[in-house]
Amino acid sequence: MDNQLGDANQLGEDVRALLQRKADEFGLGFDVPGAVRRARRRLARNAVVMLVVATLVATGTVAGIRSLNLTRNPKPAQTPTLPPAGSVSARIPLPPYPAAVSAGEGAVWVASSPRFQINPEDLPPANDLTPYPAQGPEDPRASSPPAVPSGTVTRIDPATNQVTAAIEVGGNPYDLVAAYGAVWVADAQESRALRIDPGTTETTTISVPTPVASVTAAAGSVWFTSYGDPSMFRVDPDTAQVIAVIEVGDAGYKEVRSFHDTIWVGYDSNLRFAQIDPATNRVGTEVRALETNTSAYGQFAVGDRPIWVASGDLFLIDPTTDRVMATISLQWRDLPPNVSVSEISAIGAAEDGYTGVIATPHGVWVSVSGVLEAKGEPSRVVGRLLRIDLLTNQVSGLVQIENPGTGTELFAMTATQSSIWVIDRRAHQLVRLDVEGP
Amino acid sequence: MEGDRGRLGELYVRHAPSSLRLAYLLTGDRELAEDLVQEAFARLVGRLAHLRDVEAFPVYLRQIVVNLSRMHFRRRSVERAYLRREERNSSNEGVQPDFDLREDLWKAIRNLPERQRTAIVLHFYEDLTEGQASEILGCRPGTYRSLISRGMQTLRTGMRGVRDG
């Protein structure tokens, strides 16, 4: 093998032989019964911890919670060197598993999905599996029906920060947008979309060819991406009927975002993007600048020209040239000496890899979450909103958000005139941030 | 419930070794491979009752192992820690007298971009068809071929450097 390693024609065989050899070597040292025992211990331990935490939360046993160190708040974790970009003005409780948020039609709207804890990438493409909440493996749902929370859309009054309606819609409401006198909901489980009257909350079902996972409103239409087919569906908001089916992307999870009449679909883990021409109902420009990026999976936002992709770092892509024009580091640079950067197990990304981004009149905002660890102290899951200065392409301000009981994991965002609204999906809250400065 | 636990144990014994090998080839880390496979089983166990075709279990398991390893490498800090560890390992390896080209090839595979490495393992080790592998990777068959091609080109260049150097 060694003599021929440099021979291009032989390299494939060398790789094949080496992988087999390494796999064989690995198997020699592996103790299957031991691994089974370890797995069972781990599953049992997780089940016990979940049970204890659930009991404590249900009974409000603060002393018990303290004994678990969950409320222990260590000394401030960082001395921010960046100016504050705003302040938290409200935390609004939400139904479990909040997945998407949109502002419009006089309210802020949140979709909560019973399946949201499941990463779409983990699901097999076939519709072989019925929905279930992602919980511990010891859950007895296999033998009895689980207590699955229904899919819900929540209406929040921005004047009072109060929930004014909780609309049970069932299914798997995965995304929503408020526009054209209604709230439009994508259901990633059933072949339907929903139209909700923002005043009466009356719900109308729209038949679509497949389940749909993402939605935006632009160019006088509502646009849903298929979850299961390489297509998207254009819906007339007046008739609530599908008026066009557009072939785009792949069969997997696809996101659609828009700015005025510019519509972009992200697919292949948001490594690729396709612009939809509303005049022709066809794909126009395609962007592949991030195709070889190894650290996607984030959200994206669009502006009048650029595409912003939050994926570990924040990438600014010029679609006219299909080039990355700027890469903005989202690293946590302002940690004190007792919190080593190398000990943070997630930087610029939530635990399963999500970062959120929106483009607003106040600039571009990115949500990041991370686990902070310092020697001798319990780890903390902390969220941050970062404001990006569009002139310098630098992080120009931040707000740190923390919930000592549950930790904070920030996700989807939306904006109103002077506020950013962001989902904390660990605390099941909508956090309102009043924006400061430019 | 007891029946499902027993079934899980049986499935673990049957499919864990092959999954561990795959996870190891994707990550190059024995402990991490074990964690990923256990996580994959934990994710699959709730779906056992809903699995219409039990023969599909290894297919789903393989897909979840690949997805978990990909998610792992998307966590940039973890990747950085991994690279630092590799750096330490390689500096230790540097003092070993029996410099081995095979280990250099293994190191080069582990240093490939995650999607290229996954494509190469699925092609050369799992012997999947283009359709199967591209489905797991969530890309078109052409992209899958391109990933293999680019990965092999990177390996070829890297190994040429080692041999010439």
mmCIF file of C-alpha atoms in Angstrom, chain A residues 134-415:
data_model
loop_
_atom_site.group_PDB
_atom_site.id
_atom_site.type_symbol
_atom_site.label_atom_id
_atom_site.label_comp_id
_atom_site.label_asym_id
_atom_site.label_seq_id
_atom_site.Cartn_x
_atom_site.Cartn_y
_atom_site.Cartn_z
ATOM 1 C CA ALA A 134 -38.908 14.133 21.651
ATOM 2 C CA GLN A 135 -38.420 12.939 25.205
ATOM 3 C CA GLY A 136 -36.404 10.350 27.044
ATOM 4 C CA PRO A 137 -36.185 6.944 25.507
ATOM 5 C CA GLU A 138 -37.864 5.361 28.483
ATOM 6 C CA ASP A 139 -41.064 7.203 27.726
ATOM 7 C CA PRO A 140 -43.920 4.705 27.654
ATOM 8 C CA ARG A 141 -45.483 6.213 24.610
ATOM 9 C CA ALA A 142 -44.819 3.028 22.686
ATOM 10 C CA SER A 143 -47.496 1.276 24.704
ATOM 11 C CA SER A 144 -49.857 4.143 25.504
ATOM 12 C CA PRO A 145 -50.790 7.357 23.712
ATOM 13 C CA PRO A 146 -48.390 10.153 24.672
ATOM 14 C CA ALA A 147 -49.572 13.472 26.007
ATOM 15 C CA VAL A 148 -48.728 15.385 22.865
ATOM 16 C CA PRO A 149 -49.439 19.087 23.136
ATOM 17 C CA SER A 150 -51.488 20.320 20.257
ATOM 18 C CA GLY A 151 -50.010 22.672 17.719
ATOM 19 C CA THR A 152 -50.886 26.172 18.833
ATOM 20 C CA VAL A 153 -50.759 29.688 17.467
ATOM 21 C CA THR A 154 -50.514 32.352 20.157
ATOM 22 C CA ARG A 155 -51.544 35.975 19.700
ATOM 23 C CA ILE A 156 -49.761 38.587 21.808
ATOM 24 C CA ASP A 157 -50.799 42.202 22.196
ATOM 25 C CA PRO A 158 -47.621 44.303 21.863
ATOM 26 C CA ALA A 159 -49.252 47.140 23.813
ATOM 27 C CA THR A 160 -49.673 45.052 26.953
ATOM 28 C CA ASN A 161 -47.320 42.090 26.341
ATOM 29 C CA GLN A 162 -50.238 39.825 27.203
ATOM 30 C CA VAL A 163 -51.363 36.680 25.428
ATOM 31 C CA THR A 164 -54.784 37.495 24.016
ATOM 32 C CA ALA A 165 -55.517 34.229 22.222
ATOM 33 C CA ALA A 166 -54.178 30.673 22.100
ATOM 34 C CA ILE A 167 -55.528 29.013 18.978
ATOM 35 C CA GLU A 168 -55.267 25.230 18.881
ATOM 36 C CA VAL A 169 -54.613 24.324 15.290
ATOM 37 C CA GLY A 170 -53.248 20.786 15.707
ATOM 38 C CA GLY A 171 -50.685 19.330 13.317
ATOM 39 C CA ASN A 172 -47.178 20.672 13.288
ATOM 40 C CA PRO A 173 -47.255 24.462 12.791
ATOM 41 C CA TYR A 174 -43.659 25.135 11.893
ATOM 42 C CA ASP A 175 -43.629 28.664 10.526
ATOM 43 C CA LEU A 176 -46.001 31.562 10.145
ATOM 44 C CA VAL A 177 -46.278 35.060 8.729
ATOM 45 C CA ALA A 178 -48.750 37.834 9.387
ATOM 46 C CA ALA A 179 -49.617 39.670 6.180
ATOM 47 C CA TYR A 180 -52.420 40.621 3.792
ATOM 48 C CA GLY A 181 -55.011 40.781 6.552
ATOM 49 C CA ALA A 182 -54.380 37.294 7.927
ATOM 50 C CA VAL A 183 -51.931 34.994 9.638
ATOM 51 C CA TRP A 184 -50.598 32.228 7.396
ATOM 52 C CA VAL A 185 -49.329 29.054 9.011
ATOM 53 C CA ALA A 186 -47.197 26.266 7.484
ATOM 54 C CA ASP A 187 -48.023 22.773 8.755
ATOM 55 C CA ALA A 188 -45.039 20.437 8.398
ATOM 56 C CA GLN A 189 -47.056 17.361 9.272
ATOM 57 C CA GLU A 190 -50.204 17.449 7.187
ATOM 58 C CA SER A 191 -50.735 18.537 3.602
ATOM 59 C CA ARG A 192 -52.289 21.800 4.576
ATOM 60 C CA ALA A 193 -51.634 25.418 5.359
ATOM 61 C CA LEU A 194 -53.796 27.581 7.551
ATOM 62 C CA ARG A 195 -55.258 31.038 7.269
ATOM 63 C CA ILE A 196 -56.195 32.635 10.586
ATOM 64 C CA ASP A 197 -58.353 35.716 10.869
ATOM 65 C CA PRO A 198 -56.329 37.978 13.174
ATOM 66 C CA GLY A 199 -59.434 39.415 14.846
ATOM 67 C CA THR A 200 -61.826 36.500 15.252
ATOM 68 C CA THR A 201 -59.082 33.799 15.146
ATOM 69 C CA GLU A 202 -61.317 31.834 12.769
ATOM 70 C CA THR A 203 -59.148 29.283 10.996
ATOM 71 C CA THR A 204 -59.444 28.221 7.365
ATOM 72 C CA THR A 205 -57.623 25.210 5.944
ATOM 73 C CA ILE A 206 -55.797 25.535 2.647
ATOM 74 C CA SER A 207 -55.106 22.288 0.814
ATOM 75 C CA VAL A 208 -51.558 22.021 -0.463
ATOM 76 C CA PRO A 209 -49.955 19.047 -2.240
ATOM 77 C CA THR A 210 -47.518 18.173 0.595
ATOM 78 C CA PRO A 211 -46.754 19.249 4.149
ATOM 79 C CA VAL A 212 -45.161 22.691 4.217
ATOM 80 C CA ALA A 213 -42.380 23.897 6.498
ATOM 81 C CA SER A 214 -41.766 27.573 5.826
ATOM 82 C CA VAL A 215 -43.760 30.585 4.669
ATOM 83 C CA THR A 216 -43.285 34.179 3.634
ATOM 84 C CA ALA A 217 -45.421 36.933 2.143
ATOM 85 C CA ALA A 218 -44.190 38.894 -0.853
ATOM 86 C CA ALA A 219 -45.251 40.203 -4.245
ATOM 87 C CA GLY A 220 -48.923 40.032 -3.332
ATOM 88 C CA SER A 221 -48.809 36.295 -2.558
ATOM 89 C CA VAL A 222 -48.092 33.896 0.235
ATOM 90 C CA TRP A 223 -45.314 31.394 -0.462
ATOM 91 C CA PHE A 224 -44.957 28.008 1.241
ATOM 92 C CA THR A 225 -42.043 25.596 0.825
ATOM 93 C CA SER A 226 -42.844 21.910 0.553
ATOM 94 C CA TYR A 227 -41.512 19.491 3.142
ATOM 95 C CA GLY A 228 -41.198 16.285 1.137
ATOM 96 C CA ASP A 229 -40.988 17.524 -2.445
ATOM 97 C CA PRO A 230 -38.552 19.794 -4.272
ATOM 98 C CA SER A 231 -41.233 22.432 -4.699
ATOM 99 C CA MET A 232 -42.999 25.437 -3.248
ATOM 100 C CA PHE A 233 -46.567 26.650 -3.461
ATOM 101 C CA ARG A 234 -47.809 30.134 -4.243
ATOM 102 C CA VAL A 235 -51.107 31.010 -2.592
ATOM 103 C CA ASP A 236 -53.437 33.837 -3.509
ATOM 104 C CA PRO A 237 -54.290 35.595 -0.217
ATOM 105 C CA ASP A 238 -57.730 36.625 -1.502
ATOM 106 C CA THR A 239 -58.931 33.161 -2.489
ATOM 107 C CA ALA A 240 -56.626 31.119 -0.204
ATOM 108 C CA GLN A 241 -55.971 28.797 -3.165
ATOM 109 C CA VAL A 242 -52.717 27.479 -4.587
ATOM 110 C CA ILE A 243 -52.153 29.337 -7.855
ATOM 111 C CA ALA A 244 -48.707 27.997 -8.752
ATOM 112 C CA VAL A 245 -46.385 25.085 -7.934
ATOM 113 C CA ILE A 246 -42.729 25.945 -8.414
ATOM 114 C CA GLU A 247 -39.920 23.411 -8.623
ATOM 115 C CA VAL A 248 -37.088 24.449 -6.319
ATOM 116 C CA GLY A 249 -34.349 22.939 -4.176
ATOM 117 C CA ASP A 250 -34.529 19.411 -2.874
ATOM 118 C CA ALA A 251 -37.096 17.318 -1.043
ATOM 119 C CA GLY A 252 -35.736 18.179 2.395
ATOM 120 C CA TYR A 253 -36.374 21.081 4.701
ATOM 121 C CA LYS A 254 -36.394 24.409 2.904
ATOM 122 C CA GLU A 255 -36.770 27.913 4.264
ATOM 123 C CA VAL A 256 -38.267 30.823 2.387
ATOM 124 C CA ARG A 257 -37.582 34.458 3.266
ATOM 125 C CA SER A 258 -38.342 37.700 1.453
ATOM 126 C CA PHE A 259 -37.662 41.397 1.286
ATOM 127 C CA HIS A 260 -40.344 43.374 -0.575
ATOM 128 C CA ASP A 261 -40.749 41.406 -3.811
ATOM 129 C CA THR A 262 -37.470 39.517 -3.547
ATOM 130 C CA ILE A 263 -38.023 35.892 -2.547
ATOM 131 C CA TRP A 264 -35.267 33.446 -1.632
ATOM 132 C CA VAL A 265 -35.453 29.765 -0.778
ATOM 133 C CA GLY A 266 -32.674 28.180 1.281
ATOM 134 C CA TYR A 267 -32.119 24.438 1.002
ATOM 135 C CA ASP A 268 -29.474 21.760 1.517
ATOM 136 C CA SER A 269 -29.069 22.873 5.153
ATOM 137 C CA ASN A 270 -29.133 26.474 3.948
ATOM 138 C CA LEU A 271 -25.943 25.943 2.024
ATOM 139 C CA ARG A 272 -27.676 26.790 -1.224
ATOM 140 C CA PHE A 273 -30.202 29.409 -2.175
ATOM 141 C CA ALA A 274 -32.558 29.963 -5.074
ATOM 142 C CA GLN A 275 -34.318 33.207 -5.932
ATOM 143 C CA ILE A 276 -37.891 32.920 -7.100
ATOM 144 C CA ASP A 277 -39.065 35.215 -9.860
ATOM 145 C CA PRO A 278 -42.691 36.074 -9.036
ATOM 146 C CA ALA A 279 -43.291 37.189 -12.621
ATOM 147 C CA THR A 280 -42.526 33.753 -14.058
ATOM 148 C CA ASN A 281 -42.956 31.481 -11.019
ATOM 149 C CA ARG A 282 -39.538 30.030 -11.749
ATOM 150 C CA VAL A 283 -36.136 29.903 -10.128
ATOM 151 C CA GLY A 284 -33.937 32.768 -11.233
ATOM 152 C CA THR A 285 -30.566 33.390 -9.618
ATOM 153 C CA GLU A 286 -28.960 30.560 -7.643
ATOM 154 C CA VAL A 287 -26.363 31.058 -4.928
ATOM 155 C CA ARG A 288 -23.848 28.392 -3.998
ATOM 156 C CA ALA A 289 -21.179 30.444 -2.303
ATOM 157 C CA LEU A 290 -21.534 28.465 0.926
ATOM 158 C CA GLU A 291 -21.777 25.060 -0.712
ATOM 159 C CA THR A 292 -18.449 23.920 0.668
ATOM 160 C CA ASN A 293 -19.009 25.443 4.088
ATOM 161 C CA THR A 294 -18.708 22.799 6.744
ATOM 162 C CA SER A 295 -20.531 24.501 9.577
ATOM 163 C CA ALA A 296 -23.971 25.354 8.259
ATOM 164 C CA TYR A 297 -26.977 24.980 9.606
ATOM 165 C CA GLY A 298 -28.387 28.339 10.471
ATOM 166 C CA GLN A 299 -31.134 30.644 9.455
ATOM 167 C CA PHE A 300 -30.933 33.273 6.787
ATOM 168 C CA ALA A 301 -32.373 36.694 6.173
ATOM 169 C CA VAL A 302 -32.536 38.783 3.061
ATOM 170 C CA GLY A 303 -32.186 42.509 2.468
ATOM 171 C CA ASP A 304 -32.590 44.624 -0.619
ATOM 172 C CA ARG A 305 -29.594 42.904 -2.128
ATOM 173 C CA PRO A 306 -27.585 40.749 0.285
ATOM 174 C CA ILE A 307 -28.353 37.427 1.877
ATOM 175 C CA TRP A 308 -27.295 37.033 5.504
ATOM 176 C CA VAL A 309 -26.614 33.501 6.669
ATOM 177 C CA ALA A 310 -26.024 32.886 10.366
ATOM 178 C CA SER A 311 -24.117 29.661 10.600
ATOM 179 C CA GLY A 312 -21.416 29.649 13.236
ATOM 180 C CA ASP A 313 -20.206 32.886 11.703
ATOM 181 C CA LEU A 314 -22.389 35.379 9.930
ATOM 182 C CA PHE A 315 -21.920 35.402 6.177
ATOM 183 C CA LEU A 316 -22.881 38.264 3.926
ATOM 184 C CA ILE A 317 -23.435 37.002 0.400
ATOM 185 C CA ASP A 318 -23.829 39.095 -2.697
ATOM 186 C CA PRO A 319 -26.170 37.065 -4.904
ATOM 187 C CA THR A 320 -25.254 39.004 -8.024
ATOM 188 C CA THR A 321 -21.709 37.678 -7.838
ATOM 189 C CA ASP A 322 -22.402 34.522 -5.795
ATOM 190 C CA ARG A 323 -19.594 35.486 -3.462
ATOM 191 C CA VAL A 324 -19.207 35.831 0.271
ATOM 192 C CA MET A 325 -18.579 39.545 0.722
ATOM 193 C CA ALA A 326 -17.958 39.440 4.466
ATOM 194 C CA THR A 327 -17.596 36.895 7.232
ATOM 195 C CA ILE A 328 -18.413 38.300 10.639
ATOM 196 C CA SER A 329 -17.167 36.397 13.630
ATOM 197 C CA LEU A 330 -19.764 35.639 16.268
ATOM 198 C CA GLN A 331 -17.189 34.437 18.768
ATOM 199 C CA TRP A 332 -17.676 35.329 22.407
ATOM 200 C CA ARG A 333 -14.690 37.589 22.882
ATOM 201 C CA ASP A 334 -15.554 39.212 26.188
ATOM 202 C CA LEU A 335 -15.372 36.416 28.707
ATOM 203 C CA PRO A 336 -13.544 36.844 32.017
ATOM 204 C CA PRO A 337 -10.420 34.843 32.791
ATOM 205 C CA ASN A 338 -12.281 32.202 34.792
ATOM 206 C CA VAL A 339 -14.347 31.229 31.763
ATOM 207 C CA SER A 340 -12.089 29.851 29.146
ATOM 208 C CA VAL A 341 -13.231 30.143 25.575
ATOM 209 C CA SER A 342 -12.021 26.653 24.888
ATOM 210 C CA GLU A 343 -14.355 25.368 27.577
ATOM 211 C CA ILE A 344 -17.434 26.762 25.939
ATOM 212 C CA SER A 345 -19.083 23.881 24.198
ATOM 213 C CA ALA A 346 -21.061 26.009 21.801
ATOM 214 C CA ILE A 347 -19.971 29.296 20.343
ATOM 215 C CA GLY A 348 -22.224 31.170 18.054
ATOM 216 C CA ALA A 349 -24.598 28.285 17.807
ATOM 217 C CA ALA A 350 -27.322 26.774 19.881
ATOM 218 C CA GLU A 351 -26.841 23.231 21.021
ATOM 219 C CA ASP A 352 -28.188 21.701 17.878
ATOM 220 C CA GLY A 353 -26.526 24.174 15.618
ATOM 221 C CA TYR A 354 -29.126 26.853 15.091
ATOM 222 C CA THR A 355 -28.455 30.531 14.986
ATOM 223 C CA GLY A 356 -31.102 33.046 14.089
ATOM 224 C CA VAL A 357 -30.822 36.182 12.005
ATOM 225 C CA ILE A 358 -33.159 38.957 10.903
ATOM 226 C CA ALA A 359 -32.664 42.092 8.887
ATOM 227 C CA THR A 360 -34.559 45.014 10.387
ATOM 228 C CA PRO A 361 -34.657 48.780 10.086
ATOM 229 C CA HIS A 362 -32.401 48.783 13.168
ATOM 230 C CA GLY A 363 -29.802 46.666 11.410
ATOM 231 C CA VAL A 364 -29.107 42.974 11.250
ATOM 232 C CA TRP A 365 -29.573 40.987 14.455
ATOM 233 C CA VAL A 366 -28.228 37.569 15.221
ATOM 234 C CA SER A 367 -29.280 35.270 18.040
ATOM 235 C CA VAL A 368 -26.656 32.949 19.464
ATOM 236 C CA SER A 369 -26.631 30.626 22.427
ATOM 237 C CA GLY A 370 -23.882 28.825 24.182
ATOM 238 C CA VAL A 371 -22.926 26.747 27.161
ATOM 239 C CA LEU A 372 -20.591 28.640 29.452
ATOM 240 C CA GLU A 373 -18.366 26.588 31.669
ATOM 241 C CA ALA A 374 -15.999 27.773 34.341
ATOM 242 C CA LYS A 375 -13.947 25.651 36.670
ATOM 243 C CA GLY A 376 -15.833 24.841 39.852
ATOM 244 C CA GLU A 377 -19.078 26.365 38.686
ATOM 245 C CA PRO A 378 -22.143 24.813 37.110
ATOM 246 C CA SER A 379 -22.423 25.289 33.399
ATOM 247 C CA ARG A 380 -24.950 27.822 32.161
ATOM 248 C CA VAL A 381 -26.827 27.994 28.905
ATOM 249 C CA VAL A 382 -26.890 31.619 27.867
ATOM 250 C CA GLY A 383 -28.357 33.459 24.905
ATOM 251 C CA ARG A 384 -27.197 36.620 23.250
ATOM 252 C CA LEU A 385 -28.586 38.978 20.678
ATOM 253 C CA LEU A 386 -25.905 40.644 18.617
ATOM 254 C CA ARG A 387 -26.391 43.760 16.556
ATOM 255 C CA ILE A 388 -24.336 44.031 13.392
ATOM 256 C CA ASP A 389 -23.150 47.410 12.188
ATOM 257 C CA LEU A 390 -23.806 47.381 8.466
ATOM 258 C CA LEU A 391 -21.150 49.997 7.768
ATOM 259 C CA THR A 392 -18.289 48.208 9.455
ATOM 260 C CA ASN A 393 -19.584 44.611 9.272
ATOM 261 C CA GLN A 394 -18.764 44.231 12.948
ATOM 262 C CA VAL A 395 -20.741 43.275 16.005
ATOM 263 C CA SER A 396 -21.621 46.662 17.463
ATOM 264 C CA GLY A 397 -23.713 45.763 20.475
ATOM 265 C CA LEU A 398 -25.132 42.897 22.442
ATOM 266 C CA VAL A 399 -27.755 41.907 24.932
ATOM 267 C CA GLN A 400 -27.209 38.871 27.082
ATOM 268 C CA ILE A 401 -30.290 36.935 28.098
ATOM 269 C CA GLU A 402 -30.273 34.363 30.826
ATOM 270 C CA ASN A 403 -32.846 32.269 32.629
ATOM 271 C CA PRO A 404 -31.241 30.613 35.671
ATOM 272 C CA GLY A 405 -33.965 27.971 35.960
ATOM 273 C CA THR A 406 -33.980 26.577 32.468
ATOM 274 C CA GLY A 407 -31.117 28.202 30.656
ATOM 275 C CA THR A 408 -31.737 30.267 27.552
ATOM 276 C CA GLU A 409 -31.599 29.097 24.001
ATOM 277 C CA LEU A 410 -32.570 31.767 21.518
ATOM 278 C CA PHE A 411 -34.126 30.980 18.235
ATOM 279 C CA ALA A 412 -36.451 32.691 15.784
ATOM 280 C CA MET A 413 -36.899 36.451 15.852
ATOM 281 C CA THR A 414 -39.105 39.160 14.495
ATOM 282 C CA ALA A 415 -39.053 42.933 14.750
#
